[in-house]
Amino acid sequence: TLGHQEGDLAITLLAQAIKQSIRKSDYAIRLGGDEFCIILVDSTPQIAAQLPERIEKRLQHIAPQKE
């Protein structure tokens, strides 16, 4: 494993990507460890289905690149 510091950074970056990917009316909650819950208020299945891709794209922009 990469250690606690790397794990903390990964969780922080994921939380940031989620926050930047959801609407102001939605909720993102960290349940513990690496588990998150996202509540999409007044959403459609199509919007919900697009969310993982939006989060992944956001992560690619904010995560440091490893060589």
Short mmCIF file of N, CA and C in Angstrom, two decimals:
data_model
loop_
_atom_site.label_atom_id
_atom_site.label_comp_id
_atom_site.label_asym_id
_atom_site.label_seq_id
_atom_site.Cartn_x
_atom_site.Cartn_y
_atom_site.Cartn_z
N THR A 1 0.83 -1.19 0.00
CA THR A 1 0.00 0.00 0.00
C THR A 1 0.87 1.25 0.00
N LEU A 2 0.26 2.37 -0.25
CA LEU A 2 1.00 3.62 -0.34
C LEU A 2 1.08 4.39 0.96
N GLY A 3 0.37 3.97 1.99
CA GLY A 3 0.45 4.63 3.28
C GLY A 3 -0.73 5.56 3.55
N HIS A 4 -0.80 5.99 4.80
CA HIS A 4 -1.93 6.82 5.24
C HIS A 4 -1.96 8.18 4.56
N GLN A 5 -0.81 8.80 4.35
CA GLN A 5 -0.79 10.12 3.72
C GLN A 5 -1.34 10.07 2.31
N GLU A 6 -0.93 9.06 1.55
CA GLU A 6 -1.43 8.91 0.18
C GLU A 6 -2.92 8.59 0.19
N GLY A 7 -3.34 7.76 1.13
CA GLY A 7 -4.77 7.44 1.25
C GLY A 7 -5.60 8.66 1.59
N ASP A 8 -5.11 9.46 2.53
CA ASP A 8 -5.81 10.70 2.90
C ASP A 8 -5.90 11.65 1.71
N LEU A 9 -4.82 11.75 0.94
CA LEU A 9 -4.83 12.61 -0.24
C LEU A 9 -5.85 12.11 -1.26
N ALA A 10 -5.89 10.80 -1.48
CA ALA A 10 -6.85 10.23 -2.44
C ALA A 10 -8.28 10.52 -2.02
N ILE A 11 -8.58 10.37 -0.74
CA ILE A 11 -9.94 10.64 -0.25
C ILE A 11 -10.27 12.12 -0.39
N THR A 12 -9.31 12.99 -0.08
CA THR A 12 -9.52 14.43 -0.21
C THR A 12 -9.78 14.82 -1.66
N LEU A 13 -8.99 14.27 -2.58
CA LEU A 13 -9.17 14.58 -4.00
C LEU A 13 -10.51 14.05 -4.52
N LEU A 14 -10.89 12.86 -4.08
CA LEU A 14 -12.18 12.31 -4.50
C LEU A 14 -13.33 13.18 -3.98
N ALA A 15 -13.25 13.59 -2.72
CA ALA A 15 -14.29 14.45 -2.15
C ALA A 15 -14.38 15.77 -2.93
N GLN A 16 -13.24 16.32 -3.28
CA GLN A 16 -13.21 17.57 -4.06
C GLN A 16 -13.85 17.36 -5.43
N ALA A 17 -13.52 16.25 -6.09
CA ALA A 17 -14.08 15.96 -7.41
C ALA A 17 -15.60 15.77 -7.33
N ILE A 18 -16.05 15.08 -6.30
CA ILE A 18 -17.49 14.89 -6.12
C ILE A 18 -18.18 16.23 -5.92
N LYS A 19 -17.64 17.05 -5.03
CA LYS A 19 -18.23 18.35 -4.73
C LYS A 19 -18.33 19.22 -5.98
N GLN A 20 -17.31 19.17 -6.82
CA GLN A 20 -17.30 19.97 -8.04
C GLN A 20 -18.20 19.39 -9.14
N SER A 21 -18.63 18.14 -8.98
CA SER A 21 -19.40 17.47 -10.02
C SER A 21 -20.90 17.46 -9.76
N ILE A 22 -21.31 17.79 -8.53
CA ILE A 22 -22.73 17.77 -8.22
C ILE A 22 -23.29 19.19 -8.22
N ARG A 23 -24.61 19.27 -8.27
CA ARG A 23 -25.28 20.57 -8.25
C ARG A 23 -25.38 21.09 -6.82
N LYS A 24 -25.67 22.36 -6.68
CA LYS A 24 -25.79 22.96 -5.35
C LYS A 24 -26.94 22.34 -4.56
N SER A 25 -27.93 21.81 -5.25
CA SER A 25 -29.08 21.21 -4.57
C SER A 25 -28.82 19.77 -4.11
N ASP A 26 -27.71 19.18 -4.55
CA ASP A 26 -27.38 17.80 -4.21
C ASP A 26 -26.53 17.74 -2.94
N TYR A 27 -26.40 16.54 -2.41
CA TYR A 27 -25.63 16.34 -1.18
C TYR A 27 -24.59 15.25 -1.39
N ALA A 28 -23.39 15.47 -0.89
CA ALA A 28 -22.34 14.45 -0.88
C ALA A 28 -21.91 14.26 0.57
N ILE A 29 -21.93 13.03 1.02
CA ILE A 29 -21.64 12.72 2.42
C ILE A 29 -20.60 11.61 2.47
N ARG A 30 -19.58 11.81 3.28
CA ARG A 30 -18.60 10.74 3.51
C ARG A 30 -19.12 9.91 4.67
N LEU A 31 -19.35 8.64 4.42
CA LEU A 31 -19.88 7.75 5.44
C LEU A 31 -18.79 7.27 6.37
N GLY A 32 -17.58 7.16 5.86
CA GLY A 32 -16.46 6.69 6.65
C GLY A 32 -15.49 5.96 5.75
N GLY A 33 -14.23 5.98 6.13
CA GLY A 33 -13.24 5.31 5.28
C GLY A 33 -13.28 5.88 3.88
N ASP A 34 -13.48 4.99 2.91
CA ASP A 34 -13.54 5.43 1.52
C ASP A 34 -14.95 5.31 0.95
N GLU A 35 -15.96 5.38 1.80
CA GLU A 35 -17.35 5.25 1.38
C GLU A 35 -18.03 6.62 1.37
N PHE A 36 -18.67 6.93 0.24
CA PHE A 36 -19.39 8.18 0.08
C PHE A 36 -20.83 7.89 -0.32
N CYS A 37 -21.72 8.80 0.01
CA CYS A 37 -23.12 8.75 -0.41
C CYS A 37 -23.41 10.06 -1.11
N ILE A 38 -24.04 9.98 -2.27
CA ILE A 38 -24.42 11.18 -3.01
C ILE A 38 -25.93 11.16 -3.19
N ILE A 39 -26.59 12.22 -2.74
CA ILE A 39 -28.04 12.34 -2.87
C ILE A 39 -28.31 13.38 -3.95
N LEU A 40 -28.96 12.94 -5.01
CA LEU A 40 -29.29 13.82 -6.13
C LEU A 40 -30.74 14.25 -5.99
N VAL A 41 -30.96 15.50 -5.68
CA VAL A 41 -32.30 16.03 -5.44
C VAL A 41 -32.96 16.36 -6.78
N ASP A 42 -34.21 15.93 -6.94
CA ASP A 42 -34.98 16.20 -8.17
C ASP A 42 -34.15 15.89 -9.41
N SER A 43 -33.64 14.68 -9.47
CA SER A 43 -32.78 14.27 -10.57
C SER A 43 -33.50 13.26 -11.46
N THR A 44 -32.94 13.04 -12.62
CA THR A 44 -33.46 12.02 -13.53
C THR A 44 -32.46 10.87 -13.58
N PRO A 45 -32.90 9.70 -14.04
CA PRO A 45 -31.94 8.60 -14.20
C PRO A 45 -30.80 8.96 -15.14
N GLN A 46 -31.07 9.78 -16.15
CA GLN A 46 -30.02 10.17 -17.09
C GLN A 46 -28.96 11.03 -16.41
N ILE A 47 -29.39 11.96 -15.59
CA ILE A 47 -28.42 12.80 -14.86
C ILE A 47 -27.61 11.94 -13.91
N ALA A 48 -28.28 11.04 -13.20
CA ALA A 48 -27.57 10.16 -12.26
C ALA A 48 -26.57 9.27 -12.99
N ALA A 49 -26.92 8.78 -14.16
CA ALA A 49 -26.03 7.90 -14.91
C ALA A 49 -24.79 8.63 -15.41
N GLN A 50 -24.87 9.93 -15.61
CA GLN A 50 -23.73 10.71 -16.09
C GLN A 50 -22.76 11.11 -14.98
N LEU A 51 -23.20 11.03 -13.74
CA LEU A 51 -22.39 11.51 -12.62
C LEU A 51 -21.04 10.80 -12.48
N PRO A 52 -20.98 9.47 -12.53
CA PRO A 52 -19.66 8.83 -12.38
C PRO A 52 -18.63 9.30 -13.42
N GLU A 53 -19.08 9.51 -14.64
CA GLU A 53 -18.15 9.99 -15.68
C GLU A 53 -17.69 11.42 -15.39
N ARG A 54 -18.61 12.26 -14.90
CA ARG A 54 -18.22 13.64 -14.55
C ARG A 54 -17.20 13.64 -13.41
N ILE A 55 -17.42 12.78 -12.42
CA ILE A 55 -16.48 12.70 -11.30
C ILE A 55 -15.12 12.21 -11.79
N GLU A 56 -15.13 11.20 -12.63
CA GLU A 56 -13.87 10.65 -13.15
C GLU A 56 -13.10 11.71 -13.95
N LYS A 57 -13.78 12.45 -14.80
CA LYS A 57 -13.12 13.50 -15.59
C LYS A 57 -12.54 14.58 -14.68
N ARG A 58 -13.31 14.95 -13.64
CA ARG A 58 -12.83 15.97 -12.70
C ARG A 58 -11.59 15.46 -11.96
N LEU A 59 -11.60 14.20 -11.58
CA LEU A 59 -10.44 13.61 -10.89
C LEU A 59 -9.19 13.66 -11.77
N GLN A 60 -9.37 13.41 -13.06
CA GLN A 60 -8.23 13.43 -13.97
C GLN A 60 -7.59 14.82 -14.03
N HIS A 61 -8.38 15.86 -13.80
CA HIS A 61 -7.86 17.23 -13.85
C HIS A 61 -7.21 17.67 -12.55
N ILE A 62 -7.67 17.13 -11.41
CA ILE A 62 -7.15 17.62 -10.13
C ILE A 62 -6.14 16.68 -9.48
N ALA A 63 -6.13 15.42 -9.86
CA ALA A 63 -5.24 14.46 -9.21
C ALA A 63 -3.81 14.62 -9.74
N PRO A 64 -2.83 14.58 -8.85
CA PRO A 64 -1.43 14.64 -9.31
C PRO A 64 -1.10 13.40 -10.12
N GLN A 65 -0.34 13.58 -11.16
CA GLN A 65 0.03 12.46 -12.03
C GLN A 65 1.26 11.76 -11.48
N LYS A 66 1.18 10.44 -11.35
CA LYS A 66 2.31 9.63 -10.88
C LYS A 66 3.09 9.12 -12.08
N GLU A 67 4.38 9.06 -11.93
CA GLU A 67 5.22 8.54 -13.02
C GLU A 67 5.69 7.16 -12.70
#
